Short mmCIF file of C-alpha atoms and ligand atoms in Angstrom, two decimals:
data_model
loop_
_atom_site.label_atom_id
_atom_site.label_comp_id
_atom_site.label_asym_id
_atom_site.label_seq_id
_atom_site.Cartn_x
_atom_site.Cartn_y
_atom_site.Cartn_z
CA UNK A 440 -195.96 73.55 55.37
CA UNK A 441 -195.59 69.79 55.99
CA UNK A 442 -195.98 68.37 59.16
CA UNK A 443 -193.80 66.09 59.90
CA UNK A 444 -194.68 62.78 60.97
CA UNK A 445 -193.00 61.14 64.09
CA UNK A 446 -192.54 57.93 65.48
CA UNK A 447 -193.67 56.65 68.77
CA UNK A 448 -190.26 56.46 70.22
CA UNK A 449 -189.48 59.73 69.31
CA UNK A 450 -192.66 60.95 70.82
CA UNK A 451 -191.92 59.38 73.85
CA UNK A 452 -188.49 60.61 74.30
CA UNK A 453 -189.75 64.12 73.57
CA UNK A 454 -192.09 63.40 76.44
CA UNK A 455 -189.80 62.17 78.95
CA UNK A 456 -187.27 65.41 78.75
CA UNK A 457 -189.78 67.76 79.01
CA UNK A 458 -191.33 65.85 82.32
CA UNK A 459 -187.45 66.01 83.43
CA UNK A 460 -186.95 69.00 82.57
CA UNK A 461 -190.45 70.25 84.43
CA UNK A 462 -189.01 68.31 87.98
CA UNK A 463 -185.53 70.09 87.59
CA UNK A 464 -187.10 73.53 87.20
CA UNK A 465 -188.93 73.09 90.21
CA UNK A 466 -186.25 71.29 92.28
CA UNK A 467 -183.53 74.67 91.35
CA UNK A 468 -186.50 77.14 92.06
CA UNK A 469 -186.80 75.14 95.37
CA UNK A 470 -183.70 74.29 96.32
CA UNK A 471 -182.64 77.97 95.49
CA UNK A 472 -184.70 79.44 97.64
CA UNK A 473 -183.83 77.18 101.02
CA UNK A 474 -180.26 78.46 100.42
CA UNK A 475 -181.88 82.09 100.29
CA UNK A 476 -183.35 81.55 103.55
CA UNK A 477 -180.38 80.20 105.74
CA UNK A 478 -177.01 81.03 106.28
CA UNK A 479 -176.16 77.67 107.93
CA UNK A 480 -176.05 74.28 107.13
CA UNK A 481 -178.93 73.82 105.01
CA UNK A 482 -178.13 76.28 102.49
CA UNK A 483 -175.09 74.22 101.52
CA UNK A 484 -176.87 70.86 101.27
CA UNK A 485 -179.73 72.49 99.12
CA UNK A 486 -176.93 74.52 96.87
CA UNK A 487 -175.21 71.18 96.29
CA UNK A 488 -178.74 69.80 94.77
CA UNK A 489 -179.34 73.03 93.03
CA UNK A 490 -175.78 73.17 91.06
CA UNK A 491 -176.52 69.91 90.24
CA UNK A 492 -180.33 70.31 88.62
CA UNK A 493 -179.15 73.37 86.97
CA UNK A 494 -176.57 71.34 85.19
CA UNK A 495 -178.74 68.38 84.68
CA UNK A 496 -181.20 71.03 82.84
CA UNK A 497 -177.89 72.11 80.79
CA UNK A 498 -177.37 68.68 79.97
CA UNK A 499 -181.43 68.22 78.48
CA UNK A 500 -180.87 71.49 76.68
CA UNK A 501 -179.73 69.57 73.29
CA UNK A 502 -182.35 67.16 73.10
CA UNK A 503 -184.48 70.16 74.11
CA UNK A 504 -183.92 72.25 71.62
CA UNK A 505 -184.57 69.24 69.25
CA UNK A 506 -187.92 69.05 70.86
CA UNK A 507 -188.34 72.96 69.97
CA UNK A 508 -187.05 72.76 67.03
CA UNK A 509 -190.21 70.21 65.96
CA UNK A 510 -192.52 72.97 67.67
CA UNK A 511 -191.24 76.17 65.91
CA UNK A 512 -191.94 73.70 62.47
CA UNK A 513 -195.78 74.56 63.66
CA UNK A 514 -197.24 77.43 62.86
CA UNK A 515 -199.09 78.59 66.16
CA UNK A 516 -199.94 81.31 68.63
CA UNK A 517 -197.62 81.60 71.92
CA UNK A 518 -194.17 80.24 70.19
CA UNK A 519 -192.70 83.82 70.92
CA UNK A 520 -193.51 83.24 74.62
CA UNK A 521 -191.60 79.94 74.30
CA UNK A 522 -188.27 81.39 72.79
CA UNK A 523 -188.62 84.18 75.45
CA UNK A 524 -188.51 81.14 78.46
CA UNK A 525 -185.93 79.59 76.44
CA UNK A 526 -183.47 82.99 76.81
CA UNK A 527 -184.90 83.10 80.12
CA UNK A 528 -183.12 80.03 81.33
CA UNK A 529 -180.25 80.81 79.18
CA UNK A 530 -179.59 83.88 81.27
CA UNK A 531 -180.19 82.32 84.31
CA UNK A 532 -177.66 79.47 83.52
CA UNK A 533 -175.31 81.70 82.29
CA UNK A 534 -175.61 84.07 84.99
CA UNK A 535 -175.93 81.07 87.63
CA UNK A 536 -172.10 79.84 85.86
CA UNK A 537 -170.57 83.49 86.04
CA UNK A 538 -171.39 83.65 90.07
CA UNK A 539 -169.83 80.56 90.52
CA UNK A 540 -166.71 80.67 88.59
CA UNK A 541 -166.65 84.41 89.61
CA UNK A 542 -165.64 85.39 85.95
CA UNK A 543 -168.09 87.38 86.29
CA UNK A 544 -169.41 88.87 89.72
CA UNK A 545 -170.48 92.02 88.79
CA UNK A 546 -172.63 93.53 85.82
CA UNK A 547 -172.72 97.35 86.61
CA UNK A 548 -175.15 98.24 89.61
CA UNK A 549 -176.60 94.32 88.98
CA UNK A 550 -174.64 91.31 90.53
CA UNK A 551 -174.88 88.03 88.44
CA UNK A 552 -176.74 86.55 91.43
CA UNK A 553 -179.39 89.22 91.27
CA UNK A 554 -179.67 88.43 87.24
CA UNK A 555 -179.79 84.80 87.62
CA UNK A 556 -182.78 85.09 90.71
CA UNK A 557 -184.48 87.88 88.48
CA UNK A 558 -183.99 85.83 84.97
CA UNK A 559 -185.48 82.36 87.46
CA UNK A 560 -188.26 84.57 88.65
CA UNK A 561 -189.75 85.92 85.27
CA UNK A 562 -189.76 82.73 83.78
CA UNK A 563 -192.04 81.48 86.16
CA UNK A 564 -195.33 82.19 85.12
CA UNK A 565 -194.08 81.60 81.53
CA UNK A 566 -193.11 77.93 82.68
CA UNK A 567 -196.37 77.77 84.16
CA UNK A 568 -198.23 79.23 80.73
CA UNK A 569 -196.10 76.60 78.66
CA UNK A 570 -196.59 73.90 80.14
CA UNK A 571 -200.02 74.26 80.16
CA UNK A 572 -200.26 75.23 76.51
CA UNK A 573 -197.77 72.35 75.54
CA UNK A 574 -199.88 69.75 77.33
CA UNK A 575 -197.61 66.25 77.99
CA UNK A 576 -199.38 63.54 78.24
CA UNK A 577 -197.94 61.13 81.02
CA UNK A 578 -198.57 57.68 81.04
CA UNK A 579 -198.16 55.05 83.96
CA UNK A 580 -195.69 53.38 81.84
CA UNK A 581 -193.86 56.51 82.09
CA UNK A 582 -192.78 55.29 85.74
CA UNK A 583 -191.33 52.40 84.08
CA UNK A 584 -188.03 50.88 85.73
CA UNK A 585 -186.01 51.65 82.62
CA UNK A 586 -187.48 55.54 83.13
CA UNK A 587 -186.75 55.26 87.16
CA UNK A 588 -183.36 53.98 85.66
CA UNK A 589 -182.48 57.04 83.00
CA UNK A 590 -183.41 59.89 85.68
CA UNK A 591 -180.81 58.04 88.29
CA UNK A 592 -178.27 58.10 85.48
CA UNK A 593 -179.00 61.62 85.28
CA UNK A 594 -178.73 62.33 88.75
CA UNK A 595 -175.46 60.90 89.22
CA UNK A 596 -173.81 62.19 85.88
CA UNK A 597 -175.23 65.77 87.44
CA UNK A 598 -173.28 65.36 90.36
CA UNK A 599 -169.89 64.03 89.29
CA UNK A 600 -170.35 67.21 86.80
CA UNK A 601 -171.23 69.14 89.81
CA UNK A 602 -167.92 67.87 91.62
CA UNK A 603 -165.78 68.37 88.33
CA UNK A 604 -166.57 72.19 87.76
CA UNK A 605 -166.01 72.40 91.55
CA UNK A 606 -162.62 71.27 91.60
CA UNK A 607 -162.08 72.87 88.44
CA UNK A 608 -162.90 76.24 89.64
CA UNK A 609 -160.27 75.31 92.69
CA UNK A 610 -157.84 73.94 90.57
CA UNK A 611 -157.34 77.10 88.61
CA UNK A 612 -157.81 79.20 90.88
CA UNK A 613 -160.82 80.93 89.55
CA UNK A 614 -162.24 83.52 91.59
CA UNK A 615 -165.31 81.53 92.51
CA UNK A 616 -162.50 79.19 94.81
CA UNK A 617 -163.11 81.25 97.66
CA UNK A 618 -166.82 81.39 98.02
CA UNK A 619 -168.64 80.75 101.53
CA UNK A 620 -170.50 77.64 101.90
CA UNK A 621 -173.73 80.28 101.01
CA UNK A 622 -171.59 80.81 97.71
CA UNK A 623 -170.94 84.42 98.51
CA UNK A 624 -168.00 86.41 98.27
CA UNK A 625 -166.03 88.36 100.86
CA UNK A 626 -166.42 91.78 101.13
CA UNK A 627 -164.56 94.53 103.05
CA UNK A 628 -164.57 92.66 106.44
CA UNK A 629 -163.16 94.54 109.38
CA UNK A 630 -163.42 97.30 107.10
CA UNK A 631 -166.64 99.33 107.84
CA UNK A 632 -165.85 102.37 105.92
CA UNK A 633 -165.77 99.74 102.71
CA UNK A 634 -168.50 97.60 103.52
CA UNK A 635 -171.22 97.31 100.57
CA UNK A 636 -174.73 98.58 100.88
CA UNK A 637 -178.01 96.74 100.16
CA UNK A 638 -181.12 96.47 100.54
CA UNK A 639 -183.48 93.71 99.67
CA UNK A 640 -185.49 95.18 97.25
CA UNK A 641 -186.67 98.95 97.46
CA UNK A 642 -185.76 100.75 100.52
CA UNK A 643 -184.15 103.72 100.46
CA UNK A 644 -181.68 104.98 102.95
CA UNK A 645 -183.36 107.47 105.17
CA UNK A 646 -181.66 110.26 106.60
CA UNK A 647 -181.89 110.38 110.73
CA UNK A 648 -181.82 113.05 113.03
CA UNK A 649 -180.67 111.40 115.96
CA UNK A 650 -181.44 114.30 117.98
CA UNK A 651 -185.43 113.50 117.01
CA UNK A 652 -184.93 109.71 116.83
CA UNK A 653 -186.10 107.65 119.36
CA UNK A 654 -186.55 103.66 120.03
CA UNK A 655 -189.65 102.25 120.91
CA UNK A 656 -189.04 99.15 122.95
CA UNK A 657 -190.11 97.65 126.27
CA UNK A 658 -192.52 100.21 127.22
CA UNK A 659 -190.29 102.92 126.53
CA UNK A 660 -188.60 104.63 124.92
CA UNK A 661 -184.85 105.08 123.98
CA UNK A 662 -182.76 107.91 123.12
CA UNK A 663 -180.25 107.63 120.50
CA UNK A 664 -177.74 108.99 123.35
CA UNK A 665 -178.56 105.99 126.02
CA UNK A 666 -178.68 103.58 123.46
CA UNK A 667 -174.72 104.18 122.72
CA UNK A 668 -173.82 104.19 126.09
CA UNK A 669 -174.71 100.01 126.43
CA UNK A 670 -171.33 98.10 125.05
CA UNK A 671 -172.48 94.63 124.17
CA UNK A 672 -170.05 92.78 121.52
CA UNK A 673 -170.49 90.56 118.73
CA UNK A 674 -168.21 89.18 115.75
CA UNK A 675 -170.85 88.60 113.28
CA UNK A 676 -171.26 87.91 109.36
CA UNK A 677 -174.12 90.01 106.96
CA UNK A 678 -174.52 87.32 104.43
CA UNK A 679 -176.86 89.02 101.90
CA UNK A 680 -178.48 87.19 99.13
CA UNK A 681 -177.11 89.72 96.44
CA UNK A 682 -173.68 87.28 96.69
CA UNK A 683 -171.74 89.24 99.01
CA UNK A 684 -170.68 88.70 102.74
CA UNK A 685 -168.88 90.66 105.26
CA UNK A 686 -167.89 89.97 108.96
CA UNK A 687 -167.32 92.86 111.41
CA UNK A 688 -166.82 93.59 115.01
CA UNK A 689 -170.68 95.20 115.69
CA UNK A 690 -171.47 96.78 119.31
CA UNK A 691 -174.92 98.27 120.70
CA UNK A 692 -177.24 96.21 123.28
CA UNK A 693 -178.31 92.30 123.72
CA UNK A 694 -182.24 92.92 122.24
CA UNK A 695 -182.71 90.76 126.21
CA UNK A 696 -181.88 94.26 127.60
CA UNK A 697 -184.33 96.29 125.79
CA UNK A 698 -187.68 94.51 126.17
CA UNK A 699 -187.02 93.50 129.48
CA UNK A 700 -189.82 91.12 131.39
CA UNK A 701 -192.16 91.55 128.60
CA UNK A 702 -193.26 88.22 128.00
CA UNK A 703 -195.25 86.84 124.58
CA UNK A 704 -193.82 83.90 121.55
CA UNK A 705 -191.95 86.74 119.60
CA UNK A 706 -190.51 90.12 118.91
CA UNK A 707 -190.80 92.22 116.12
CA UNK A 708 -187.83 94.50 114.64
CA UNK A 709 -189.62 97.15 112.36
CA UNK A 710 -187.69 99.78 110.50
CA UNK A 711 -188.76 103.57 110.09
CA UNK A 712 -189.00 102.83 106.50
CA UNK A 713 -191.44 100.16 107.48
CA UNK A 714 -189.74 96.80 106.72
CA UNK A 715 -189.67 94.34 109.47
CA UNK A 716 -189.07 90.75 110.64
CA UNK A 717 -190.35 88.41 113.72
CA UNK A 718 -188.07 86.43 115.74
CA UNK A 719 -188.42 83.72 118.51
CA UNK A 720 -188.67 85.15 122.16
CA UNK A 721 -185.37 82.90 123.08
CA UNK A 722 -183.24 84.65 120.23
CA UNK A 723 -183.37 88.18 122.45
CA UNK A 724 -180.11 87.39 124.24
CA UNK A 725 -178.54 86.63 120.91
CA UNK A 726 -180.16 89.28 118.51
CA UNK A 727 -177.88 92.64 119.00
CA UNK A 728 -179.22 95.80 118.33
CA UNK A 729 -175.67 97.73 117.02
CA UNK A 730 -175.43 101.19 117.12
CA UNK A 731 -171.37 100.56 116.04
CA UNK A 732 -169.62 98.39 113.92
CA UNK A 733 -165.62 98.04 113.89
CA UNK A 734 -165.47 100.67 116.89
CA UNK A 735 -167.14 104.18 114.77
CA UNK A 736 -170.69 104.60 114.44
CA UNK A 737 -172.93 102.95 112.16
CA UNK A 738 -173.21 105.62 108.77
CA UNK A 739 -176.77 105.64 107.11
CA UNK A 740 -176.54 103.32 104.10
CA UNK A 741 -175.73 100.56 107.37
CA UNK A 742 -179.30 101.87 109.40
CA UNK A 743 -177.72 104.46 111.61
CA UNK A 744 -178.76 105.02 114.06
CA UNK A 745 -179.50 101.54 115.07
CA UNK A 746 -179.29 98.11 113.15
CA UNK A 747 -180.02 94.66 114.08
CA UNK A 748 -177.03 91.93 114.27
CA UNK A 749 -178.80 88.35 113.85
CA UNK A 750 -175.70 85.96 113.98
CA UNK A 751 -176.31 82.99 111.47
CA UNK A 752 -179.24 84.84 109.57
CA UNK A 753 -178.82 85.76 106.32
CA UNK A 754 -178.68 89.69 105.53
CA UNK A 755 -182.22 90.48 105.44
CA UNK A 756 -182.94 89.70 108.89
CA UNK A 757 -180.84 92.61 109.88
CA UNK A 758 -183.10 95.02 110.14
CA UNK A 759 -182.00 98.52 109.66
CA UNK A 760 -183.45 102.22 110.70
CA UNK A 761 -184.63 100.08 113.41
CA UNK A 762 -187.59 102.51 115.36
CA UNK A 763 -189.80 100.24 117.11
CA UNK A 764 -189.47 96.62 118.90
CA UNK A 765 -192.57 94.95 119.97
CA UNK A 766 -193.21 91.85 121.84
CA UNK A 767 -196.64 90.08 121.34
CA UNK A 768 -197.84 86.37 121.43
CA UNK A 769 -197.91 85.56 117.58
CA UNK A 770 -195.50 82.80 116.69
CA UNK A 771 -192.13 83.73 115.20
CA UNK A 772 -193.17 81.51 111.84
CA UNK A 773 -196.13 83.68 111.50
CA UNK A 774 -194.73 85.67 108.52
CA UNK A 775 -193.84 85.69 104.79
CA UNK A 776 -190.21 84.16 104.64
CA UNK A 777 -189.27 86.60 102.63
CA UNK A 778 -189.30 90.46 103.02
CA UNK A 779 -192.69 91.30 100.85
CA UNK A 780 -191.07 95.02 101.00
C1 HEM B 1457 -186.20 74.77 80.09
C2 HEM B 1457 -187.48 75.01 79.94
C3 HEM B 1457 -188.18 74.98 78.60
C4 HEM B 1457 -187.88 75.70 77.49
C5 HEM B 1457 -186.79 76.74 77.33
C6 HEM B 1457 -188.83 75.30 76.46
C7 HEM B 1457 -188.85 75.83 75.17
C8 HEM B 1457 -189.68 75.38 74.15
C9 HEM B 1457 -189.73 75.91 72.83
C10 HEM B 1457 -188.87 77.08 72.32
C11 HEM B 1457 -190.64 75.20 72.11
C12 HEM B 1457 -191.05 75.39 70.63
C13 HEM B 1457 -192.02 76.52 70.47
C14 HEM B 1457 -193.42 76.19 70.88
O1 HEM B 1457 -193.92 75.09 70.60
O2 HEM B 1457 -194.02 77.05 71.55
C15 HEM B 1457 -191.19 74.21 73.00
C16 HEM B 1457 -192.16 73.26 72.65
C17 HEM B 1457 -192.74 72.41 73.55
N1 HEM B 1457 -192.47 72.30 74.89
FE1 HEM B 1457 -191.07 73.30 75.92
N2 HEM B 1457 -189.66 74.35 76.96
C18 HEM B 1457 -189.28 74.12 78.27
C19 HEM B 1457 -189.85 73.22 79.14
C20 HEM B 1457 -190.96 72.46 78.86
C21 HEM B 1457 -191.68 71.67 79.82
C22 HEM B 1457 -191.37 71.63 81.31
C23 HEM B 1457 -192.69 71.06 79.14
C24 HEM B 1457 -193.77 70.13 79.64
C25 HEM B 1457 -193.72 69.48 80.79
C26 HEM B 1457 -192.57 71.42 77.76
C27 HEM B 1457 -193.38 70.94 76.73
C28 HEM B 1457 -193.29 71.33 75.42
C29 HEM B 1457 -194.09 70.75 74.34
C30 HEM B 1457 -195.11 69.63 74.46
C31 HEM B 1457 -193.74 71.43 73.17
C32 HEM B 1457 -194.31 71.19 71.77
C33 HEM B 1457 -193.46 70.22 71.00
C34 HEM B 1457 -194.05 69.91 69.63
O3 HEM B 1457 -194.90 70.66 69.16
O4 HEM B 1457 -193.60 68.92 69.05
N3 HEM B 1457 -191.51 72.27 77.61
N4 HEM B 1457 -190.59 74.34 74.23
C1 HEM B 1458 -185.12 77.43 87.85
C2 HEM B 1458 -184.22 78.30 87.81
C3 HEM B 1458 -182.79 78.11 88.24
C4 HEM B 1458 -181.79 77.41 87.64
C5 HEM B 1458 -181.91 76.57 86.38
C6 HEM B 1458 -180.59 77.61 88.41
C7 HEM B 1458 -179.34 77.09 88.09
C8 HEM B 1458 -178.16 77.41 88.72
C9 HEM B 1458 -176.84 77.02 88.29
C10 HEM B 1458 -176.52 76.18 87.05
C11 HEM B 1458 -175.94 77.52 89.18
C12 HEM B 1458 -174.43 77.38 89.13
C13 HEM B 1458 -174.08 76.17 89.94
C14 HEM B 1458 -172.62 75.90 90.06
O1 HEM B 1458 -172.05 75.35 89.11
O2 HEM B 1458 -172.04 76.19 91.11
C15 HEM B 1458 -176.68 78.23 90.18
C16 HEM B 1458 -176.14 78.87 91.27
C17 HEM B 1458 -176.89 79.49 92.27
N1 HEM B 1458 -178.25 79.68 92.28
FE1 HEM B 1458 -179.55 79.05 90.89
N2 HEM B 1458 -180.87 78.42 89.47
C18 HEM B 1458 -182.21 78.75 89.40
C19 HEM B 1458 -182.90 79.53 90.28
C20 HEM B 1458 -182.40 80.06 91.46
C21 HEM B 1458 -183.16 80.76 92.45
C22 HEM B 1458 -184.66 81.07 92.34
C23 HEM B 1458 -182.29 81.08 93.46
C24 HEM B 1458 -182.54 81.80 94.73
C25 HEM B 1458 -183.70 82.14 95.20
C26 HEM B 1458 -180.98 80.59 93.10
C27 HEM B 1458 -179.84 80.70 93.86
C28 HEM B 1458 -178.57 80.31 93.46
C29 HEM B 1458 -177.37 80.52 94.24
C30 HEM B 1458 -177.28 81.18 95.62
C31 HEM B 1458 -176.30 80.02 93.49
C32 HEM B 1458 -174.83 80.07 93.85
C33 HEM B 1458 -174.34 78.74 94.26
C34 HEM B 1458 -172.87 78.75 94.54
O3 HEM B 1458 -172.21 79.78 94.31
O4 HEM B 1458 -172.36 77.75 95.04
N3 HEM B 1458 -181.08 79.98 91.87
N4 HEM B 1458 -178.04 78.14 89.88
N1 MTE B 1459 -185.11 98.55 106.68
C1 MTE B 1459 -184.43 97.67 105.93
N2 MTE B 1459 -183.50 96.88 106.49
C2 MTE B 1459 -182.80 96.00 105.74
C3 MTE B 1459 -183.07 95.87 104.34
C4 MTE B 1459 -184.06 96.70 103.77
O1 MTE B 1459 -184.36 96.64 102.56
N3 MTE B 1459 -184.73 97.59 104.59
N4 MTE B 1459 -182.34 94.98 103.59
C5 MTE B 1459 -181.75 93.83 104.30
C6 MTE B 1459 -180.80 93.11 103.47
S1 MTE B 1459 -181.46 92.15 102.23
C7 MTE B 1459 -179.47 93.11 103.71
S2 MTE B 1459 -178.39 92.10 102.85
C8 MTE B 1459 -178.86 94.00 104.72
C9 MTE B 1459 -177.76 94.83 104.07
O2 MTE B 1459 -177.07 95.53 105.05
P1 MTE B 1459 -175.89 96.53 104.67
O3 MTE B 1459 -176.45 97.57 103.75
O4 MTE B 1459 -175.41 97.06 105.97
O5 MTE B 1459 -174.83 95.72 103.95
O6 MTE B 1459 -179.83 94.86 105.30
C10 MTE B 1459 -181.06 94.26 105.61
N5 MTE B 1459 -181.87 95.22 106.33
MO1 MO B 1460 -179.59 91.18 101.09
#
């Protein structure tokens, strides 16, 4: 086979979209993940940057796959790994698109959100392998102000395309129009018996006696019985990272009530199966531990017999199965930001 000579120019160019296309995988796996972590503000500012680097990487796909097209001319070890990262980010655009427009919410037990953070996830260590293997050379002159000039263009043709599929999905109506600011879809509020089930990655729903359950918190412990007897309300919204949300009425006891005078920097929530999650002290009066949601008790797939409410948290703060609640003096921050389990 012939190799193919190039020019400079075309070298360069070749060059440039790959170094682009290097900062936008790393701004959407960013980006994505501060909207995983809130359910306020911030997840809407970072979702707004991450719709628009995952359609400025849509936009380098052509002169990508010209770029590819030159490499798969070589004959050399690793290309399959390279076509594998290429259907990688495929999926995860796709599946990223289907969310959003809603044309597609659902893939059997999968939702397209769980494809598209699966799809983002595997291909990072193959990012990480290719680029390596693919060395770029950059250049100071790659900072030139005709460079600084291109990526701005970029930038601002990704967000008017941003704004146009926005307003396109609203315009026709397309089932991604009513999304939260989180980009999740209602589900089944005020409707307990109907609300979905999750979890955030393996945990299976235990079955409870509630005769042999009891809660460990504030030097005691807690019968399921006296638990149910407290009647503290809350209107709050599970906003789980799966795509879905759902608002209900939950009732059960301030987390304040339960621990008391104990003093320390945080509490920990921990499950019977294990999972749990810190909080700041000051959150206790606003953290609700429900043992009822839209009057009924909770059922098991929603942690009977008692689940934590954690208003403006996204769903897996709320712990479920809750058994024990500890107060100690390590700071709230002083965890993975993401469940591990
Ligand atoms: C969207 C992400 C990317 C995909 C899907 C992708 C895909 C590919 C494919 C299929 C090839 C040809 C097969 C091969 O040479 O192994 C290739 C070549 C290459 N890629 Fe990527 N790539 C991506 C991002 C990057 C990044 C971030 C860099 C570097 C910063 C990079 C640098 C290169 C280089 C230098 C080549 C060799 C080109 C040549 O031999 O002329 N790629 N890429
Ligand atoms: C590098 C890989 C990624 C790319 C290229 C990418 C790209 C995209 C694209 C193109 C969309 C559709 C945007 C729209 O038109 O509304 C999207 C949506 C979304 N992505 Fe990603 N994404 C990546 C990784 C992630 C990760 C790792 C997460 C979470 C941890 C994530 C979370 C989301 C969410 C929540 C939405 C929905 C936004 C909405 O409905 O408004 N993405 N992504
Ligand atoms: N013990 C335990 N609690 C958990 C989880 C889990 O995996 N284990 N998943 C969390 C996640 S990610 C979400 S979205 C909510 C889902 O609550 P639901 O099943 O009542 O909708 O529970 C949270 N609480
Ligand atoms: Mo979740």
């Amino acid at each position: 086979m012939k190799a193919r000579t190039l020019r400079p120019v075309a070298i360069a160019r070749g060059a440039r979209i790959n170094v682009a296309l290097l900062a936008l995988l790393f701004i959407a796996f960013f980006t994505g993940w501060i909207a995983f972590a809130f359910a306020t503000a911030p997840a809407r500012w970072s979702l707004d940057v991450h719709a628009a680097g995952g359609l400025a990487i849509l936009a380098l796909l052509p002169w990508k796959s010209m770029i590819a097209r030159r490499g798969l001319d070589r004959p050399r070890a690793g290309r399959w790994a390279s076509i594998l990262l290429g259907i990688l980010v495929l999926i995860t655009l796709i599946a990223g698109a289907l969310h959003s427009t809603g044309l597609l919410v659902y893939w059997g037990p999968l939702s397209a959100m769980e494809v598209h953070v699966g799809a983002a996830i595997a291909a990072v260590p193959l990012v990480a392998w290719h680029v390596f293997a693919r060395r770029v050379r950059v250049r100071p002159t790659d900072l030139s102000r005709r460079n600084v000039l291109r990526a701005g263009a970029l930038a601002v043709g990704a967000a008017a395309a941003y704004a146009g599929t926005e307003m396109l999905v609203r315009a026709s109506g397309m089932p991604g129009a009513v999304r939260r600011f989180t980009g999740s879809y209602e589900a089944a509020s005020f409707q307990p018996d109907r609300m979905p089930v999750s979890s955030w990655m393996f945990d299976a729903v235990p079955q409870i006696k509630p005769s042999a359950w009891r809660l460990s918190a504030g030097g005691r412990e807690w019968s399921y019985d006296e638990l149910f007897g407290f009647d503290d309300r809350l209107t709050a919204t599970l906003d789980c990272t799966g795509g879905f949300f759902s608002t209900q009425d939950w009732a059960g006891v301030r987390l304040a009530r339960l621990i008391g005078s104990a003093a320390g920097l945080s509490i920990r929530v921990v499950s019977a199966t294990g999972y749990g999650r810190r909080f700041p002290i000051e959150s206790s009066s606003s953290l609700l531990l429900a043992t009822r949601y839209g009057g009924q008790a909770l059922d098991p797939g929603h942690g009977f017999p008692a689940r934590l409410v954690v208003p403006d948290g996204r769903g897996f703060w709320w712990v479920k199965w809750v058994s024990r609640i500890e107060v100690d003096d390590v700071p709230h921050w002083w965890q993975s930001p993401f469940p591990l389990q």
